[in-house]
Tab-separated table of C-alpha atoms in Angstrom:
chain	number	residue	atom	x	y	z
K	1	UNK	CA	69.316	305.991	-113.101
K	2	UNK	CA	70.222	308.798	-110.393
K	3	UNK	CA	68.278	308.374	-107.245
K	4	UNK	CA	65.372	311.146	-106.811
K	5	UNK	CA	64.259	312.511	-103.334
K	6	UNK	CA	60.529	310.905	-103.946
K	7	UNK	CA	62.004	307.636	-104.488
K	8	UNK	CA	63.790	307.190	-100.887
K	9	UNK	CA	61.138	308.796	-99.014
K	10	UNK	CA	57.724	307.078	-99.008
K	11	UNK	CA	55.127	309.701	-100.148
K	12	UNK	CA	53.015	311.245	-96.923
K	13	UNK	CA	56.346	310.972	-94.753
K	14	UNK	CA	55.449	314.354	-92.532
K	15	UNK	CA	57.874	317.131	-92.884
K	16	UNK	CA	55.972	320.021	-91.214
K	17	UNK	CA	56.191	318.865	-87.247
K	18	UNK	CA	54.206	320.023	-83.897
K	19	UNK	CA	55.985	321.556	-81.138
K	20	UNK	CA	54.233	321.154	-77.716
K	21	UNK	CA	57.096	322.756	-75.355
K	22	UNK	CA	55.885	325.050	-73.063
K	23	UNK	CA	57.576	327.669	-71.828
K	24	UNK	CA	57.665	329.876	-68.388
K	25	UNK	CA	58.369	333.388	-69.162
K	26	UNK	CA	59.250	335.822	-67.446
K	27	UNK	CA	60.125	340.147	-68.039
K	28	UNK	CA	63.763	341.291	-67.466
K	29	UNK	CA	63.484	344.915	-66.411
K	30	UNK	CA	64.303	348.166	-68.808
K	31	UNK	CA	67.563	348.989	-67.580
K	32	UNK	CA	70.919	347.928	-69.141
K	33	UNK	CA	72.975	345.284	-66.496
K	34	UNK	CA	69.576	343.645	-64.916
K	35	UNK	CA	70.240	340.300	-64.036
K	36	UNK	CA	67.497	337.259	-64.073
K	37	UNK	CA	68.642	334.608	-62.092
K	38	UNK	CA	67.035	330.918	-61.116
K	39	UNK	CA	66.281	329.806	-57.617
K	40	UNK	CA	65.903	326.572	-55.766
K	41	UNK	CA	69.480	325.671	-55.960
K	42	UNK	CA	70.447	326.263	-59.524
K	43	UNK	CA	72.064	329.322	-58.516
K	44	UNK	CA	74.527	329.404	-61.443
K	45	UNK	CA	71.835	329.936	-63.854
K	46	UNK	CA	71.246	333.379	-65.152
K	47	UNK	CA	70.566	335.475	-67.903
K	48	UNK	CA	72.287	339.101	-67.739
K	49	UNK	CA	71.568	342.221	-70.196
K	50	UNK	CA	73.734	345.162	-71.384
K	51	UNK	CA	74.078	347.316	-74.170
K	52	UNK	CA	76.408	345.891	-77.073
K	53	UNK	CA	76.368	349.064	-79.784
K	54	UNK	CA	74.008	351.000	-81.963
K	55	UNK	CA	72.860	350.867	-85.668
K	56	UNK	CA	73.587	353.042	-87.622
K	57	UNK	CA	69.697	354.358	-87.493
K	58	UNK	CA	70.234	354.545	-83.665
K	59	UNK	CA	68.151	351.607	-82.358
K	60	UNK	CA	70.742	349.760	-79.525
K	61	UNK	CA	71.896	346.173	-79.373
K	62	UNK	CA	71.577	344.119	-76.792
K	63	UNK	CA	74.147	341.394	-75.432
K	64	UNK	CA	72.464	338.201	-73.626
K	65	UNK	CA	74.628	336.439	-71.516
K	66	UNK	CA	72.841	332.803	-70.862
K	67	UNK	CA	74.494	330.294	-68.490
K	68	UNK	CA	73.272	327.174	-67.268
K	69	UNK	CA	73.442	324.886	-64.031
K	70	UNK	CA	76.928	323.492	-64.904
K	71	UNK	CA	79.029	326.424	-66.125
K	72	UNK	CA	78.086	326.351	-70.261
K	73	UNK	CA	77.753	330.089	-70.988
K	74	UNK	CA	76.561	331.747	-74.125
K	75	UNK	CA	76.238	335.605	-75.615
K	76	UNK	CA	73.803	336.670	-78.225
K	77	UNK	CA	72.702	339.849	-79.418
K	78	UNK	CA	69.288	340.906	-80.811
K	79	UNK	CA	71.035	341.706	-84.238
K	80	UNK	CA	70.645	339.247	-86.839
K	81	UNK	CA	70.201	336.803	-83.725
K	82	UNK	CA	73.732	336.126	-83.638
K	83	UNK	CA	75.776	333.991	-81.002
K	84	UNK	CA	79.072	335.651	-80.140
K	85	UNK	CA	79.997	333.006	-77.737
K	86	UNK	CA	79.908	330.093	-76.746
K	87	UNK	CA	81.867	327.805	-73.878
K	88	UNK	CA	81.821	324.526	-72.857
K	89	UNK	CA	84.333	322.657	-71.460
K	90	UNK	CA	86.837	319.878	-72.291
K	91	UNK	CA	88.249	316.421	-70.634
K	92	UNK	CA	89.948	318.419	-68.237
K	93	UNK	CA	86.994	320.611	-67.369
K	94	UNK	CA	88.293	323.623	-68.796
K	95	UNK	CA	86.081	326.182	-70.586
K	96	UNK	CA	86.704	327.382	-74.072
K	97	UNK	CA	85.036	329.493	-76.535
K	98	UNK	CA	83.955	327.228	-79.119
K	99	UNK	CA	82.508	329.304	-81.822
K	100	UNK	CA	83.737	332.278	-84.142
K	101	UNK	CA	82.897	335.724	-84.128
K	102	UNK	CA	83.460	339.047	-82.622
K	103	UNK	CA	83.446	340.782	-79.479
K	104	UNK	CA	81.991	344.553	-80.967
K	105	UNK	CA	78.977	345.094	-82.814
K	106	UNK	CA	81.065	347.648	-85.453
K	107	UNK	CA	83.209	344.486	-86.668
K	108	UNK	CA	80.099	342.748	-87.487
K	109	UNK	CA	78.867	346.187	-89.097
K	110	UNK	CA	82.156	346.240	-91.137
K	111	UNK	CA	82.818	346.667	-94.624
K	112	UNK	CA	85.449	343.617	-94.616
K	113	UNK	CA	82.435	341.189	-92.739
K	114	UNK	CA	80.431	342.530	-95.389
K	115	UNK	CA	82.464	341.623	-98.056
K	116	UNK	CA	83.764	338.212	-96.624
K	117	UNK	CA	79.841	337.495	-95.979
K	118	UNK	CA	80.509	334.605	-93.031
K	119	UNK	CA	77.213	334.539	-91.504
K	120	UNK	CA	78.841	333.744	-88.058
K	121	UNK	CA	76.611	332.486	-85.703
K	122	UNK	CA	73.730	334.241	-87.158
K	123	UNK	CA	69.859	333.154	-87.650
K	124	UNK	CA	69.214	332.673	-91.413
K	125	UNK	CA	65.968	333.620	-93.524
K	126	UNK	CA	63.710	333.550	-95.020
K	127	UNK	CA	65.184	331.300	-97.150
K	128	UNK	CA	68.565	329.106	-95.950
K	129	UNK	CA	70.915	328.329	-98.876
K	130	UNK	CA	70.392	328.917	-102.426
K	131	UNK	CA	67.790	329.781	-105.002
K	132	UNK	CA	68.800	329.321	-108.462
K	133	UNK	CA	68.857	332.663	-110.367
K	134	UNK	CA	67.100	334.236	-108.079
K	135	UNK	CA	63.455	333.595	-108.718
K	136	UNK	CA	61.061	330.815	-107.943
K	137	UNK	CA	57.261	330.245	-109.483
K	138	UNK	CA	54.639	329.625	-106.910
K	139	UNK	CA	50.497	329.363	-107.685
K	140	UNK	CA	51.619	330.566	-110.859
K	141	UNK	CA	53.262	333.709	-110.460
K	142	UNK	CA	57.229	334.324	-110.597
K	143	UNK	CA	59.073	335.805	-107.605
K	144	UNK	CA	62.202	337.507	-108.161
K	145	UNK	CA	64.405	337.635	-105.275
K	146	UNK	CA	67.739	339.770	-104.288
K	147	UNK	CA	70.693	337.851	-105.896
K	148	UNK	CA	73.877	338.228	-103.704
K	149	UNK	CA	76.091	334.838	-104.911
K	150	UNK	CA	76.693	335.357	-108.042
K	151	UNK	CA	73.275	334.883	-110.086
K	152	UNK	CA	71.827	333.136	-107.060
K	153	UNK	CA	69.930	334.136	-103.840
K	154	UNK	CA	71.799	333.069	-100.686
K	155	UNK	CA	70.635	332.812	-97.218
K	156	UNK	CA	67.838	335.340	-97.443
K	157	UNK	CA	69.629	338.279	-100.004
K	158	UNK	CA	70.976	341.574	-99.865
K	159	UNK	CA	69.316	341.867	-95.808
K	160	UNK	CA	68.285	338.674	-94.643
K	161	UNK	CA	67.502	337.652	-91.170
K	162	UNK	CA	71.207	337.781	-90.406
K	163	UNK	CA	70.991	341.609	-90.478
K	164	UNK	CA	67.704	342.366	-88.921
K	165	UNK	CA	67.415	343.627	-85.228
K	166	UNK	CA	65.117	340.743	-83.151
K	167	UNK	CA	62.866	341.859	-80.425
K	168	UNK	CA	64.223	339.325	-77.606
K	169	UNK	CA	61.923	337.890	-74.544
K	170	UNK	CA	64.466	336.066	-71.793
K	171	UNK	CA	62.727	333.606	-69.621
K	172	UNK	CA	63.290	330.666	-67.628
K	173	UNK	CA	62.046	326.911	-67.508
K	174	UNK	CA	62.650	323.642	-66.160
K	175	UNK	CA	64.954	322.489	-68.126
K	176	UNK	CA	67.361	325.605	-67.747
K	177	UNK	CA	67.403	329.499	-69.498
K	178	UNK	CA	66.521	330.994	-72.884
K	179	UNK	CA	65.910	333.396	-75.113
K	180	UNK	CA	62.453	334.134	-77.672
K	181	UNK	CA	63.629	336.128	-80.831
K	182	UNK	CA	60.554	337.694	-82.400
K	183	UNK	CA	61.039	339.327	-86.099
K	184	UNK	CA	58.204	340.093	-88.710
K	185	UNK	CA	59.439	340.147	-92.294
K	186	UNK	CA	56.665	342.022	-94.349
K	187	UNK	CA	55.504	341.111	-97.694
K	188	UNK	CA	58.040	341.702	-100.516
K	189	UNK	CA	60.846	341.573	-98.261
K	190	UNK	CA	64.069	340.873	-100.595
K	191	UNK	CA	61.338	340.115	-103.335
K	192	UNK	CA	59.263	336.802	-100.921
K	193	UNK	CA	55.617	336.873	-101.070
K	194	UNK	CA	53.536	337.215	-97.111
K	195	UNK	CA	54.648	338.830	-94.326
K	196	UNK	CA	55.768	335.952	-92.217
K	197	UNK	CA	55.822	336.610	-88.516
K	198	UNK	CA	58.739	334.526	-87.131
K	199	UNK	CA	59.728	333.797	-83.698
K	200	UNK	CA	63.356	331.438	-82.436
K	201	UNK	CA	63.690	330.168	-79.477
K	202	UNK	CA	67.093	329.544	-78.205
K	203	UNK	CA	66.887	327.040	-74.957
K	204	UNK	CA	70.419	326.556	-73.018
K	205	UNK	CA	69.589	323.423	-70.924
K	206	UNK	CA	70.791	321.922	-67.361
K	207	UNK	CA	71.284	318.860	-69.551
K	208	UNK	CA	74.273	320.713	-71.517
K	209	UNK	CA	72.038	321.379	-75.109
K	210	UNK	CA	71.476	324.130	-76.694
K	211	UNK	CA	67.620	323.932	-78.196
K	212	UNK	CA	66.764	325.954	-81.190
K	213	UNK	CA	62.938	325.728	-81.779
K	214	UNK	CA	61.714	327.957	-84.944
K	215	UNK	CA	58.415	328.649	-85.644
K	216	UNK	CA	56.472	331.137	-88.352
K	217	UNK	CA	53.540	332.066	-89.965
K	218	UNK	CA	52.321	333.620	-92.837
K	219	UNK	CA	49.206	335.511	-94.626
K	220	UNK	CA	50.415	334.298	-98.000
K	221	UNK	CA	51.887	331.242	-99.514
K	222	UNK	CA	55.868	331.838	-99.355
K	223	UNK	CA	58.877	329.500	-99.002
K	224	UNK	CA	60.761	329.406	-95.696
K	225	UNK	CA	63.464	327.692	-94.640
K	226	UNK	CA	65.427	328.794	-91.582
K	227	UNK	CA	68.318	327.286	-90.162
K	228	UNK	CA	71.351	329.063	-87.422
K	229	UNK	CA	74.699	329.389	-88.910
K	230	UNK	CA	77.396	329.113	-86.235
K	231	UNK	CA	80.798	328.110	-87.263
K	232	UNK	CA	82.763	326.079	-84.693
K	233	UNK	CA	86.005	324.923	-83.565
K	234	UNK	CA	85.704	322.446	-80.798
K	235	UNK	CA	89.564	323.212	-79.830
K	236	UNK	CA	88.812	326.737	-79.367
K	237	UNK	CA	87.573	329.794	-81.688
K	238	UNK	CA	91.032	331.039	-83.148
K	239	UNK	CA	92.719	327.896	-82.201
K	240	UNK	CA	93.784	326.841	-85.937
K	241	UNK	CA	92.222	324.457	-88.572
K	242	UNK	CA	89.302	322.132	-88.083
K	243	UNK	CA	90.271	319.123	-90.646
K	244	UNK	CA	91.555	316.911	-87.204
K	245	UNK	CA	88.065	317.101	-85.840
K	246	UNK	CA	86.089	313.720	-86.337
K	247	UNK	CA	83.339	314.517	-88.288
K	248	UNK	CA	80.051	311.733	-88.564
K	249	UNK	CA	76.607	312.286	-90.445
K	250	UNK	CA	73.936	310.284	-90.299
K	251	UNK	CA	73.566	310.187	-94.003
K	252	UNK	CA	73.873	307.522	-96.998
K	253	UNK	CA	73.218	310.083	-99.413
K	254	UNK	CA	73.802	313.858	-100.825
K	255	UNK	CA	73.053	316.159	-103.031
K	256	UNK	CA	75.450	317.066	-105.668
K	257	UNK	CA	75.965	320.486	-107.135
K	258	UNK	CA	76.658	322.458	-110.297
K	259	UNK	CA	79.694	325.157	-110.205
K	260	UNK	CA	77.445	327.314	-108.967
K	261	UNK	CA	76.897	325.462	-105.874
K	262	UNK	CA	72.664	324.782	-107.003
K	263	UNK	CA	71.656	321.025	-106.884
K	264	UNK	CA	71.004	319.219	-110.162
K	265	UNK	CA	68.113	317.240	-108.746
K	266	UNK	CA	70.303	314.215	-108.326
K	267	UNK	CA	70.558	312.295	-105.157
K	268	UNK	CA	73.899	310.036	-104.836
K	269	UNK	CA	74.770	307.811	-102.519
K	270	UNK	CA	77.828	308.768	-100.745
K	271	UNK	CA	79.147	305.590	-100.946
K	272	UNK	CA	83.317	305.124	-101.677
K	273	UNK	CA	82.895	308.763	-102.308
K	274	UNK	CA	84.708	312.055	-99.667
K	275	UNK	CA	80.895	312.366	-98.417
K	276	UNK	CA	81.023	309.334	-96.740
K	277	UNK	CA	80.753	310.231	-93.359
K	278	UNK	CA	78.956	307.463	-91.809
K	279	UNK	CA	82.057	306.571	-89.635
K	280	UNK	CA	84.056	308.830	-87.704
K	281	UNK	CA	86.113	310.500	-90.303
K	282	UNK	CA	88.867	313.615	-89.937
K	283	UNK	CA	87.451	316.003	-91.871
K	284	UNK	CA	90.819	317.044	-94.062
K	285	UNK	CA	91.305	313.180	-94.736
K	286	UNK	CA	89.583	313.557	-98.291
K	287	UNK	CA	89.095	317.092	-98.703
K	288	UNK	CA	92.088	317.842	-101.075
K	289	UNK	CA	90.846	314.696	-103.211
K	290	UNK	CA	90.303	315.275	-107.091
K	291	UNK	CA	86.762	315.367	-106.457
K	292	UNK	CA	84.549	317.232	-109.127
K	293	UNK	CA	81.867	318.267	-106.373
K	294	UNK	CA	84.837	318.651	-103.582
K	295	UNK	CA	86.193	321.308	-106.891
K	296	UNK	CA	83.046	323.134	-107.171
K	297	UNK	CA	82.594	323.747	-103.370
K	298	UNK	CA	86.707	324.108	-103.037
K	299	UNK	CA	85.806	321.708	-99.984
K	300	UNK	CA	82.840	320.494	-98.725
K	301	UNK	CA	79.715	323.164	-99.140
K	302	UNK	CA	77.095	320.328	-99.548
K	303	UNK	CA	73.515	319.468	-98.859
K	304	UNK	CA	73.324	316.007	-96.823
K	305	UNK	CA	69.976	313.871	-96.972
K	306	UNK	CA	69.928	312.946	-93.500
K	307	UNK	CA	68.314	309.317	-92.151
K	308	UNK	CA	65.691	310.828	-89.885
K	309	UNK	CA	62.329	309.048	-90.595
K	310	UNK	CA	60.429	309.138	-87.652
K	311	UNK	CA	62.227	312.228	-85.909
K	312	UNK	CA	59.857	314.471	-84.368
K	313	UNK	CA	59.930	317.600	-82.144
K	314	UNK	CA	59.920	315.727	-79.077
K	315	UNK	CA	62.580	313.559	-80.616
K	316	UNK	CA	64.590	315.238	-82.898
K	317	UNK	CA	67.072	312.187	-85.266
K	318	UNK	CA	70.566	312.437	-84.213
K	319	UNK	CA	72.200	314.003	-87.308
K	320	UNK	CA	75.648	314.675	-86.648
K	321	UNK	CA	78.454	314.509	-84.340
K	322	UNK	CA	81.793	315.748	-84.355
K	323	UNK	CA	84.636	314.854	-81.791
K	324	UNK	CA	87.765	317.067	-81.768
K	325	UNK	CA	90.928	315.124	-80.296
K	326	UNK	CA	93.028	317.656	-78.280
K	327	UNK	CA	90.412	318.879	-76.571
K	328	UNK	CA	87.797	315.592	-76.342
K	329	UNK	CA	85.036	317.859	-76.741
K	330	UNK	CA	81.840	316.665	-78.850
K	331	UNK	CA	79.347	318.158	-80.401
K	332	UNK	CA	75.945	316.157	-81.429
K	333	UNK	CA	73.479	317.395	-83.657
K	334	UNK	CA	69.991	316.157	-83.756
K	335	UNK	CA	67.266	317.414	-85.547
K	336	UNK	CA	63.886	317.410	-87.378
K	337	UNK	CA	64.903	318.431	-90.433
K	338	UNK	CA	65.715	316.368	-93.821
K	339	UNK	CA	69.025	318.082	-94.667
K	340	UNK	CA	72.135	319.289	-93.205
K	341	UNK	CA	74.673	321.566	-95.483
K	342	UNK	CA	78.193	320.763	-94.157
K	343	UNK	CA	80.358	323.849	-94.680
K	344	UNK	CA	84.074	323.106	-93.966
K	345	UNK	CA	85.287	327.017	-93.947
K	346	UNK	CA	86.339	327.052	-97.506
K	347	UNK	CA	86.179	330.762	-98.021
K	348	UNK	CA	87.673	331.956	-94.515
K	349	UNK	CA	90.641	333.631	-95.885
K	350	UNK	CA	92.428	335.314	-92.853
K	351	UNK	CA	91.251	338.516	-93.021
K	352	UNK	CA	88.501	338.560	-90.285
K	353	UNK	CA	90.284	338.394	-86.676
K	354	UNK	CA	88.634	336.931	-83.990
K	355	UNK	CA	87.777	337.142	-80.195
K	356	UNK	CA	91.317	336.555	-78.866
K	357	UNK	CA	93.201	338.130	-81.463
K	358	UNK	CA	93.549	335.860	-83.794
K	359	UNK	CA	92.458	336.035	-87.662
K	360	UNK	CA	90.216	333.426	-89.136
K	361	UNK	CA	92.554	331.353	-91.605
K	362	UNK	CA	91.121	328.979	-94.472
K	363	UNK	CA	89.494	326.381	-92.721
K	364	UNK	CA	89.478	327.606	-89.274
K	365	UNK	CA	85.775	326.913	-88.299
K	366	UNK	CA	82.865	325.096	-89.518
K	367	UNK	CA	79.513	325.100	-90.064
K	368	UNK	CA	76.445	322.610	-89.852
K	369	UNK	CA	73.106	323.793	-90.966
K	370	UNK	CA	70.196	321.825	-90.471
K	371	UNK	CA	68.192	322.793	-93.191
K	372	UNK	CA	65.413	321.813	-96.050
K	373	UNK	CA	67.107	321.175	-99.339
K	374	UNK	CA	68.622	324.037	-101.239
K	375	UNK	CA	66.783	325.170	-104.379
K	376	UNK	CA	63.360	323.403	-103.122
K	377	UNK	CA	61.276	325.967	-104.356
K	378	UNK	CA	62.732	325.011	-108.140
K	379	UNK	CA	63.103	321.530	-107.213
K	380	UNK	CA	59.728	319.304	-107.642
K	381	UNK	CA	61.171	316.573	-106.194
K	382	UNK	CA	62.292	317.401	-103.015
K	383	UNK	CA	61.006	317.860	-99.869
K	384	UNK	CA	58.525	321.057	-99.966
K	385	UNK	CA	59.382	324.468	-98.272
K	386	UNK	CA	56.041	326.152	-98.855
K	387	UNK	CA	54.549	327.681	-96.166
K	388	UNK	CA	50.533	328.253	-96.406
K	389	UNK	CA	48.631	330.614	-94.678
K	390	UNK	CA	46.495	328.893	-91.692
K	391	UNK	CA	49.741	326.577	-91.529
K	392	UNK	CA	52.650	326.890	-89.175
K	393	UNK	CA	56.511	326.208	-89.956
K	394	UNK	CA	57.865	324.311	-86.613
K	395	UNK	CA	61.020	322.844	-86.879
K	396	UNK	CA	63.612	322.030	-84.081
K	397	UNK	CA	67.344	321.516	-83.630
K	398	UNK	CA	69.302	320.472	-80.843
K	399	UNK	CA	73.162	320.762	-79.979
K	400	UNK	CA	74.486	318.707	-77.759
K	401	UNK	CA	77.804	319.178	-75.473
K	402	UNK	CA	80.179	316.796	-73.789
K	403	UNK	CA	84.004	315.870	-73.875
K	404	UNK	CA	85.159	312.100	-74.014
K	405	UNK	CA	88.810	310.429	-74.866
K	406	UNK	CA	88.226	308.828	-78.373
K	407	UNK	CA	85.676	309.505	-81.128
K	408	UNK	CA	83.252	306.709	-80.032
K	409	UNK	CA	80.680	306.389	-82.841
């Protein structure tokens, strides 16, 4: 009998968490280049501002450049919430750029990103991953969203959150510098019921983590399910495949797919199967392996049922970690969440180039998405992504960075 959601989770397991971080903010004046810097000898923090491009309507884009105490430096821009950049350093100390993307708004505004539909490093909504055909019932009534994969609605349609121009709030705290990304997506946006009022908070940290706290609201009942979708390649954006980099998840179990990448319902264990990632594993060690789910995906493009009872915001579950061996770098992923979609790059196909000149090839990046289940809105059995008005959707994800010799575990 396949295993169901309900049946490894004991019923009443909380899966709407509290956030009780508070935050010092402060303004960063109105013209382009203004620099906010912290005092009382953190000196190398900042947050600097200048213009990055214009819509086509005319409104301007914003770059963010965030760096903390120890030299870790990331850009984002106010469209689609997207981080451009992203350096941390490696055994040696050196810095590197670490995830894909562009250095000009127009190649994000591009008919070939259009087409190739990447997602890099952007903030995803309302809805990460798939809905089946498009539609979901809720209180009795059918919604019929944009479809944009095939007959299916992916990461928030036609103009999800990915394509939206944040209002962005800097400020600083204890534990280092930040932005708040403030968007309000109003009722019958891409075909979801409310309008949600949804703010991100991306926290760069003395302690070398990158904190992404979401929170929204909502004047009707509505799914949400919002996740950030940077790709990464711990050796360096541009630097070549990612299937040598040491991938772990803290999961015994996944959810397979059909062909068109939608959950049946089923959850397996991923026991003497490809998704068994519960030891350090290279992630091209299986991959080509005649796998019917690894065929549908052409790689892995799965749903993971992470091991996090007990997590809160406070204390996110550790949920991933990858270790790349050149470099030593690691990245750990912990987070609130019940799911984590492991994307391995399957549909990079070359013809994006990136930030030092260098095109995106098949499998050249990848991406981990902490995440409700796909399809919950069709899917009684798993974990619930209905918001309710008087309710609030907190969730929290952090990314940790270090470098070390072997993959430890």
């Amino acid at each position: 009998m396949p295993l169901t959601y309900a049946s490894m989770r004991s019923a009443g397991t909380p899966l709407w968490l509290s956030m009780g971080a508070a935050m010092l903010m402060f303004g960063v004046a109105g013209a382009h280049g203004d620099t906010a810097t912290a005092s009382d000898g953190a000196a190398e923090r900042s947050v600097d501002r200048s213009a990055f491009g214009q819509l086509p309507d005319g409104r301007q884009v914003d770059v963010y450049r965030l760096a903390n105490a120890n030299g870790i430096e990331m850009r984002v821009i106010g469209y689609g919430g997207i981080i451009l950049s992203l350096k941390a350093p490696d055994v040696q100390g050196e810095f590197d750029d670490i995830v894909l993307g562009f250095d000009s708004l127009d190649a994000y505004l591009s008919d070939a990103y259009r087409q190739a539909n990447p997602y890099f490093g952007a903030l995803i909504g309302r809805y990460g991953n798939r809905i089946a055909g498009g539609r979901f019932s809720l209180d009795g009534e059918t919604h019929s969203l944009a479809t944009n994969d095939g007959d299916n609605h992916l990461h928030g349609g036609q103009r999800g959150f990915d394509r939206v121009l944040w209002q962005v709030e800097p400020f600083e705290n204890d534990a280092g510098v930040g932005l708040v990304l403030r968007y309000t997506s109003e009722d019958g946006e891409e075909g979801y019921p409310g309008n949600l009022e949804t703010e991100v908070t991306y926290t760069l940290t003395d302690a070398d983590e990158l904190i992404v706290d979401y929170r929204a609201t909502t004047d009707k009942a509505t799914p949400v399910n919002l996740t950030q979708h940077s790709y990464f390649n711990l050796e360096g954006e541009g630097s070549g495949s990612i299937l040598d980099h040491h991938l772990t998840i803290d999961a015994d179990a996944f959810t397979p797919v059909d062909e068109g990448l939608i959950p049946t319902g089923e959850i397996r264990s991923v026991e003497g199967t490809p998704f068994d990632f519960t030891q350090p594993t290279p992630i091209g060690e299986r991959i080509e392996q005649g796998n019917r789910q690894l065929t549908f995906g052409k790689g892995y493009d799965h749903n993971f049922v992470l091991a996090n009872d007990g997590a809160s915001v406070d204390d996110p579950a550790l949920a991933a970690r990858v270790w790349e061996p050149d470099s030593g770098r690691l990245l750990e992923i912990a987070t609130t969440e019940p799911g984590i979609q492991f994307y391995s790059g399957n549909f990079l196909a070359g013809d994006l180039t990136g930030k030092r000149g260098e095109a995106y090839a098949h499998r050249s990046g990848f991406a981990l998405e902490t995440q409700h289940f796909p399809d919950s809105p069709n899917q009684a059995d798993f974990p619930s992504t209905i918001l309710e008005p008087g309710d609030t959707y907190r969730s929290r994800t952090i990314y940790r960075f270090s470098a070390q010799e072997t993959p430890g575990s």
